[in-house]
């Protein structure tokens, strides 16, 4: 059975796809409760920074540093350098990743800085990204700075 927080991140990714964007979703969980959820909105908002993780943090609103230090970030895809840097900046101690087969982010950087990184390689996450990359390679390359 799939983790309910990963399911929530996948729901966010699917929203992004339905909106014509990139299917990457994320949730931030504090003490067993989602405090922020989001999805990649670079296309929808014309944004350079609204990756799924950044949108989830934005939607969590201002939090005390202690809240971030007790939170878990779930993301459907391995986090890029920008999102990984934000995890480090706010001291988020654990990141649970839906998959890293279609894109390998900065997992080693996170681990080197003491972040617990769990990779699930969830089939639904892999298929969603692989299908998207196959259908819209230019948009995907834009998103990851290629």
JSON list of C-alpha atoms in Angstrom, two decimals:
[
{"chain": "A", "resi": 1, "resn": "UNK", "atom": "CA", "xyz": [0.00, 0.00, 0.00]},
{"chain": "A", "resi": 2, "resn": "UNK", "atom": "CA", "xyz": [1.29, 3.43, -0.98]},
{"chain": "A", "resi": 3, "resn": "UNK", "atom": "CA", "xyz": [2.23, 5.98, 1.68]},
{"chain": "A", "resi": 4, "resn": "UNK", "atom": "CA", "xyz": [-0.55, 8.59, 2.03]},
{"chain": "A", "resi": 5, "resn": "UNK", "atom": "CA", "xyz": [1.92, 11.47, 1.81]},
{"chain": "A", "resi": 6, "resn": "UNK", "atom": "CA", "xyz": [3.48, 10.14, -1.39]},
{"chain": "A", "resi": 7, "resn": "UNK", "atom": "CA", "xyz": [-0.07, 9.76, -2.72]},
{"chain": "A", "resi": 8, "resn": "UNK", "atom": "CA", "xyz": [-0.69, 13.44, -1.92]},
{"chain": "A", "resi": 9, "resn": "UNK", "atom": "CA", "xyz": [2.50, 14.42, -3.76]},
{"chain": "A", "resi": 10, "resn": "UNK", "atom": "CA", "xyz": [1.41, 12.34, -6.77]},
{"chain": "A", "resi": 11, "resn": "UNK", "atom": "CA", "xyz": [-2.00, 14.06, -6.72]},
{"chain": "A", "resi": 12, "resn": "UNK", "atom": "CA", "xyz": [-0.19, 17.39, -6.87]},
{"chain": "A", "resi": 13, "resn": "UNK", "atom": "CA", "xyz": [1.94, 16.19, -9.80]},
{"chain": "A", "resi": 14, "resn": "UNK", "atom": "CA", "xyz": [-1.20, 15.10, -11.64]},
{"chain": "A", "resi": 15, "resn": "UNK", "atom": "CA", "xyz": [-2.73, 18.57, -11.06]},
{"chain": "A", "resi": 16, "resn": "UNK", "atom": "CA", "xyz": [0.32, 20.11, -12.66]},
{"chain": "A", "resi": 17, "resn": "UNK", "atom": "CA", "xyz": [-0.01, 17.85, -15.69]},
{"chain": "A", "resi": 18, "resn": "UNK", "atom": "CA", "xyz": [-3.74, 18.63, -16.00]},
{"chain": "A", "resi": 19, "resn": "UNK", "atom": "CA", "xyz": [-2.89, 22.36, -15.94]},
{"chain": "A", "resi": 20, "resn": "UNK", "atom": "CA", "xyz": [-0.46, 21.90, -18.86]},
{"chain": "A", "resi": 21, "resn": "UNK", "atom": "CA", "xyz": [2.61, 21.95, -16.65]},
{"chain": "A", "resi": 22, "resn": "UNK", "atom": "CA", "xyz": [5.31, 19.56, -15.54]},
{"chain": "A", "resi": 23, "resn": "UNK", "atom": "CA", "xyz": [4.11, 16.63, -13.39]},
{"chain": "A", "resi": 24, "resn": "UNK", "atom": "CA", "xyz": [6.19, 17.03, -10.25]},
{"chain": "A", "resi": 25, "resn": "UNK", "atom": "CA", "xyz": [4.45, 17.32, -6.89]},
{"chain": "A", "resi": 26, "resn": "UNK", "atom": "CA", "xyz": [5.52, 17.75, -3.31]},
{"chain": "A", "resi": 27, "resn": "UNK", "atom": "CA", "xyz": [4.17, 17.94, 0.23]},
{"chain": "A", "resi": 28, "resn": "UNK", "atom": "CA", "xyz": [5.75, 19.07, 3.47]},
{"chain": "A", "resi": 29, "resn": "UNK", "atom": "CA", "xyz": [4.75, 17.06, 6.51]},
{"chain": "A", "resi": 30, "resn": "UNK", "atom": "CA", "xyz": [5.17, 18.25, 10.10]},
{"chain": "A", "resi": 31, "resn": "UNK", "atom": "CA", "xyz": [4.33, 15.84, 12.92]},
{"chain": "A", "resi": 32, "resn": "UNK", "atom": "CA", "xyz": [2.15, 13.69, 10.66]},
{"chain": "A", "resi": 33, "resn": "UNK", "atom": "CA", "xyz": [0.21, 16.57, 9.08]},
{"chain": "A", "resi": 34, "resn": "UNK", "atom": "CA", "xyz": [0.61, 18.17, 5.65]},
{"chain": "A", "resi": 35, "resn": "UNK", "atom": "CA", "xyz": [1.47, 21.84, 6.17]},
{"chain": "A", "resi": 36, "resn": "UNK", "atom": "CA", "xyz": [2.25, 22.66, 2.55]},
{"chain": "A", "resi": 37, "resn": "UNK", "atom": "CA", "xyz": [1.49, 21.10, -0.78]},
{"chain": "A", "resi": 38, "resn": "UNK", "atom": "CA", "xyz": [2.39, 22.15, -4.28]},
{"chain": "A", "resi": 39, "resn": "UNK", "atom": "CA", "xyz": [3.31, 21.24, -7.80]},
{"chain": "A", "resi": 40, "resn": "UNK", "atom": "CA", "xyz": [5.58, 22.55, -10.51]},
{"chain": "A", "resi": 41, "resn": "UNK", "atom": "CA", "xyz": [4.02, 25.79, -11.83]},
{"chain": "A", "resi": 42, "resn": "UNK", "atom": "CA", "xyz": [6.80, 27.11, -14.04]},
{"chain": "A", "resi": 43, "resn": "UNK", "atom": "CA", "xyz": [4.57, 26.92, -17.13]},
{"chain": "A", "resi": 44, "resn": "UNK", "atom": "CA", "xyz": [1.31, 27.99, -15.49]},
{"chain": "A", "resi": 45, "resn": "UNK", "atom": "CA", "xyz": [2.81, 30.99, -13.65]},
{"chain": "A", "resi": 46, "resn": "UNK", "atom": "CA", "xyz": [5.65, 31.81, -16.04]},
{"chain": "A", "resi": 47, "resn": "UNK", "atom": "CA", "xyz": [7.95, 31.30, -13.05]},
{"chain": "A", "resi": 48, "resn": "UNK", "atom": "CA", "xyz": [11.62, 30.41, -12.98]},
{"chain": "A", "resi": 49, "resn": "UNK", "atom": "CA", "xyz": [11.52, 29.03, -9.43]},
{"chain": "A", "resi": 50, "resn": "UNK", "atom": "CA", "xyz": [8.17, 27.33, -8.80]},
{"chain": "A", "resi": 51, "resn": "UNK", "atom": "CA", "xyz": [9.28, 23.72, -8.85]},
{"chain": "A", "resi": 52, "resn": "UNK", "atom": "CA", "xyz": [7.02, 21.35, -6.91]},
{"chain": "A", "resi": 53, "resn": "UNK", "atom": "CA", "xyz": [9.10, 21.57, -3.74]},
{"chain": "A", "resi": 54, "resn": "UNK", "atom": "CA", "xyz": [9.33, 25.36, -3.89]},
{"chain": "A", "resi": 55, "resn": "UNK", "atom": "CA", "xyz": [5.56, 25.65, -4.42]},
{"chain": "A", "resi": 56, "resn": "UNK", "atom": "CA", "xyz": [4.91, 23.38, -1.42]},
{"chain": "A", "resi": 57, "resn": "UNK", "atom": "CA", "xyz": [7.18, 25.53, 0.74]},
{"chain": "A", "resi": 58, "resn": "UNK", "atom": "CA", "xyz": [5.51, 28.70, -0.54]},
{"chain": "A", "resi": 59, "resn": "UNK", "atom": "CA", "xyz": [2.09, 27.26, 0.28]},
{"chain": "A", "resi": 60, "resn": "UNK", "atom": "CA", "xyz": [3.24, 26.27, 3.77]},
{"chain": "A", "resi": 61, "resn": "UNK", "atom": "CA", "xyz": [3.68, 29.99, 4.45]},
{"chain": "A", "resi": 62, "resn": "UNK", "atom": "CA", "xyz": [6.05, 31.42, 7.00]},
{"chain": "A", "resi": 63, "resn": "UNK", "atom": "CA", "xyz": [7.06, 28.85, 9.57]},
{"chain": "A", "resi": 64, "resn": "UNK", "atom": "CA", "xyz": [9.43, 28.98, 12.51]},
{"chain": "A", "resi": 65, "resn": "UNK", "atom": "CA", "xyz": [12.80, 27.37, 11.79]},
{"chain": "A", "resi": 66, "resn": "UNK", "atom": "CA", "xyz": [11.99, 24.68, 14.36]},
{"chain": "A", "resi": 67, "resn": "UNK", "atom": "CA", "xyz": [9.03, 23.53, 12.26]},
{"chain": "A", "resi": 68, "resn": "UNK", "atom": "CA", "xyz": [11.24, 22.91, 9.22]},
{"chain": "A", "resi": 69, "resn": "UNK", "atom": "CA", "xyz": [13.77, 21.05, 11.38]},
{"chain": "A", "resi": 70, "resn": "UNK", "atom": "CA", "xyz": [10.97, 18.64, 12.38]},
{"chain": "A", "resi": 71, "resn": "UNK", "atom": "CA", "xyz": [9.48, 18.20, 8.90]},
{"chain": "A", "resi": 72, "resn": "UNK", "atom": "CA", "xyz": [9.71, 15.70, 6.07]},
{"chain": "A", "resi": 73, "resn": "UNK", "atom": "CA", "xyz": [9.62, 16.75, 2.43]},
{"chain": "A", "resi": 74, "resn": "UNK", "atom": "CA", "xyz": [7.98, 14.33, 0.02]},
{"chain": "A", "resi": 75, "resn": "UNK", "atom": "CA", "xyz": [8.61, 14.86, -3.67]},
{"chain": "A", "resi": 76, "resn": "UNK", "atom": "CA", "xyz": [7.69, 12.76, -6.69]},
{"chain": "A", "resi": 77, "resn": "UNK", "atom": "CA", "xyz": [11.10, 13.35, -8.32]},
{"chain": "A", "resi": 78, "resn": "UNK", "atom": "CA", "xyz": [14.69, 13.62, -7.08]},
{"chain": "A", "resi": 79, "resn": "UNK", "atom": "CA", "xyz": [15.21, 17.29, -6.14]},
{"chain": "A", "resi": 80, "resn": "UNK", "atom": "CA", "xyz": [17.26, 19.61, -8.36]},
{"chain": "A", "resi": 81, "resn": "UNK", "atom": "CA", "xyz": [20.08, 21.81, -7.00]},
{"chain": "A", "resi": 82, "resn": "UNK", "atom": "CA", "xyz": [17.69, 24.72, -6.24]},
{"chain": "A", "resi": 83, "resn": "UNK", "atom": "CA", "xyz": [15.23, 22.58, -4.29]},
{"chain": "A", "resi": 84, "resn": "UNK", "atom": "CA", "xyz": [18.01, 20.67, -2.53]},
{"chain": "A", "resi": 85, "resn": "UNK", "atom": "CA", "xyz": [19.59, 23.97, -1.50]},
{"chain": "A", "resi": 86, "resn": "UNK", "atom": "CA", "xyz": [16.30, 25.06, -0.02]},
{"chain": "A", "resi": 87, "resn": "UNK", "atom": "CA", "xyz": [16.08, 21.82, 1.98]},
{"chain": "A", "resi": 88, "resn": "UNK", "atom": "CA", "xyz": [19.55, 22.60, 3.37]},
{"chain": "A", "resi": 89, "resn": "UNK", "atom": "CA", "xyz": [18.75, 26.27, 3.98]},
{"chain": "A", "resi": 90, "resn": "UNK", "atom": "CA", "xyz": [15.73, 25.45, 6.13]},
{"chain": "A", "resi": 91, "resn": "UNK", "atom": "CA", "xyz": [17.26, 22.38, 7.80]},
{"chain": "A", "resi": 92, "resn": "UNK", "atom": "CA", "xyz": [14.65, 19.88, 6.64]},
{"chain": "A", "resi": 93, "resn": "UNK", "atom": "CA", "xyz": [16.09, 16.61, 7.98]},
{"chain": "A", "resi": 94, "resn": "UNK", "atom": "CA", "xyz": [14.40, 14.06, 5.73]},
{"chain": "A", "resi": 95, "resn": "UNK", "atom": "CA", "xyz": [13.42, 13.88, 2.06]},
{"chain": "A", "resi": 96, "resn": "UNK", "atom": "CA", "xyz": [11.34, 11.05, 0.64]},
{"chain": "A", "resi": 97, "resn": "UNK", "atom": "CA", "xyz": [11.67, 10.79, -3.13]},
{"chain": "A", "resi": 98, "resn": "UNK", "atom": "CA", "xyz": [9.12, 9.10, -5.38]},
{"chain": "A", "resi": 99, "resn": "UNK", "atom": "CA", "xyz": [11.73, 8.26, -8.02]},
{"chain": "A", "resi": 100, "resn": "UNK", "atom": "CA", "xyz": [15.19, 9.07, -9.34]},
{"chain": "A", "resi": 101, "resn": "UNK", "atom": "CA", "xyz": [15.25, 6.94, -12.51]},
{"chain": "A", "resi": 102, "resn": "UNK", "atom": "CA", "xyz": [14.17, 9.70, -14.92]},
{"chain": "A", "resi": 103, "resn": "UNK", "atom": "CA", "xyz": [16.23, 12.41, -13.18]},
{"chain": "A", "resi": 104, "resn": "UNK", "atom": "CA", "xyz": [18.94, 12.23, -10.53]},
{"chain": "A", "resi": 105, "resn": "UNK", "atom": "CA", "xyz": [19.04, 15.37, -8.46]},
{"chain": "A", "resi": 106, "resn": "UNK", "atom": "CA", "xyz": [21.38, 16.38, -5.65]},
{"chain": "A", "resi": 107, "resn": "UNK", "atom": "CA", "xyz": [20.81, 13.38, -3.41]},
{"chain": "A", "resi": 108, "resn": "UNK", "atom": "CA", "xyz": [24.50, 12.99, -2.61]},
{"chain": "A", "resi": 109, "resn": "UNK", "atom": "CA", "xyz": [24.74, 16.65, -1.58]},
{"chain": "A", "resi": 110, "resn": "UNK", "atom": "CA", "xyz": [21.79, 16.20, 0.74]},
{"chain": "A", "resi": 111, "resn": "UNK", "atom": "CA", "xyz": [23.27, 13.04, 2.27]},
{"chain": "A", "resi": 112, "resn": "UNK", "atom": "CA", "xyz": [26.66, 14.71, 2.66]},
{"chain": "A", "resi": 113, "resn": "UNK", "atom": "CA", "xyz": [24.98, 17.42, 4.74]},
{"chain": "A", "resi": 114, "resn": "UNK", "atom": "CA", "xyz": [23.20, 14.95, 7.03]},
{"chain": "A", "resi": 115, "resn": "UNK", "atom": "CA", "xyz": [19.79, 14.82, 5.36]},
{"chain": "A", "resi": 116, "resn": "UNK", "atom": "CA", "xyz": [18.14, 11.41, 5.41]},
{"chain": "A", "resi": 117, "resn": "UNK", "atom": "CA", "xyz": [17.23, 10.59, 1.80]},
{"chain": "A", "resi": 118, "resn": "UNK", "atom": "CA", "xyz": [14.80, 7.77, 1.04]},
{"chain": "A", "resi": 119, "resn": "UNK", "atom": "CA", "xyz": [14.22, 6.79, -2.60]},
{"chain": "A", "resi": 120, "resn": "UNK", "atom": "CA", "xyz": [11.09, 4.73, -3.23]},
{"chain": "A", "resi": 121, "resn": "UNK", "atom": "CA", "xyz": [11.34, 4.30, -7.02]},
{"chain": "A", "resi": 122, "resn": "UNK", "atom": "CA", "xyz": [7.56, 4.20, -7.18]},
{"chain": "A", "resi": 123, "resn": "UNK", "atom": "CA", "xyz": [6.32, 2.83, -10.52]},
{"chain": "A", "resi": 124, "resn": "UNK", "atom": "CA", "xyz": [3.56, 5.45, -10.83]},
{"chain": "A", "resi": 125, "resn": "UNK", "atom": "CA", "xyz": [6.06, 8.29, -10.38]},
{"chain": "A", "resi": 126, "resn": "UNK", "atom": "CA", "xyz": [8.49, 6.75, -12.88]},
{"chain": "A", "resi": 127, "resn": "UNK", "atom": "CA", "xyz": [5.79, 6.23, -15.52]},
{"chain": "A", "resi": 128, "resn": "UNK", "atom": "CA", "xyz": [4.34, 9.73, -15.09]},
{"chain": "A", "resi": 129, "resn": "UNK", "atom": "CA", "xyz": [7.73, 11.39, -15.64]},
{"chain": "A", "resi": 130, "resn": "UNK", "atom": "CA", "xyz": [8.89, 9.03, -18.40]},
{"chain": "A", "resi": 131, "resn": "UNK", "atom": "CA", "xyz": [5.67, 9.64, -20.34]},
{"chain": "A", "resi": 132, "resn": "UNK", "atom": "CA", "xyz": [5.98, 13.40, -19.87]},
{"chain": "A", "resi": 133, "resn": "UNK", "atom": "CA", "xyz": [9.65, 13.49, -20.94]},
{"chain": "A", "resi": 134, "resn": "UNK", "atom": "CA", "xyz": [8.80, 11.39, -24.00]},
{"chain": "A", "resi": 135, "resn": "UNK", "atom": "CA", "xyz": [5.93, 13.71, -25.01]},
{"chain": "A", "resi": 136, "resn": "UNK", "atom": "CA", "xyz": [7.48, 17.09, -24.12]},
{"chain": "A", "resi": 137, "resn": "UNK", "atom": "CA", "xyz": [11.30, 16.81, -24.10]},
{"chain": "A", "resi": 138, "resn": "UNK", "atom": "CA", "xyz": [11.81, 20.54, -24.84]},
{"chain": "A", "resi": 139, "resn": "UNK", "atom": "CA", "xyz": [9.72, 21.60, -21.85]},
{"chain": "A", "resi": 140, "resn": "UNK", "atom": "CA", "xyz": [11.48, 19.07, -19.62]},
{"chain": "A", "resi": 141, "resn": "UNK", "atom": "CA", "xyz": [14.91, 20.28, -20.75]},
{"chain": "A", "resi": 142, "resn": "UNK", "atom": "CA", "xyz": [13.87, 23.86, -20.04]},
{"chain": "A", "resi": 143, "resn": "UNK", "atom": "CA", "xyz": [12.77, 22.89, -16.53]},
{"chain": "A", "resi": 144, "resn": "UNK", "atom": "CA", "xyz": [16.11, 21.29, -15.65]},
{"chain": "A", "resi": 145, "resn": "UNK", "atom": "CA", "xyz": [18.22, 23.95, -17.36]},
{"chain": "A", "resi": 146, "resn": "UNK", "atom": "CA", "xyz": [19.45, 21.97, -20.38]}
]
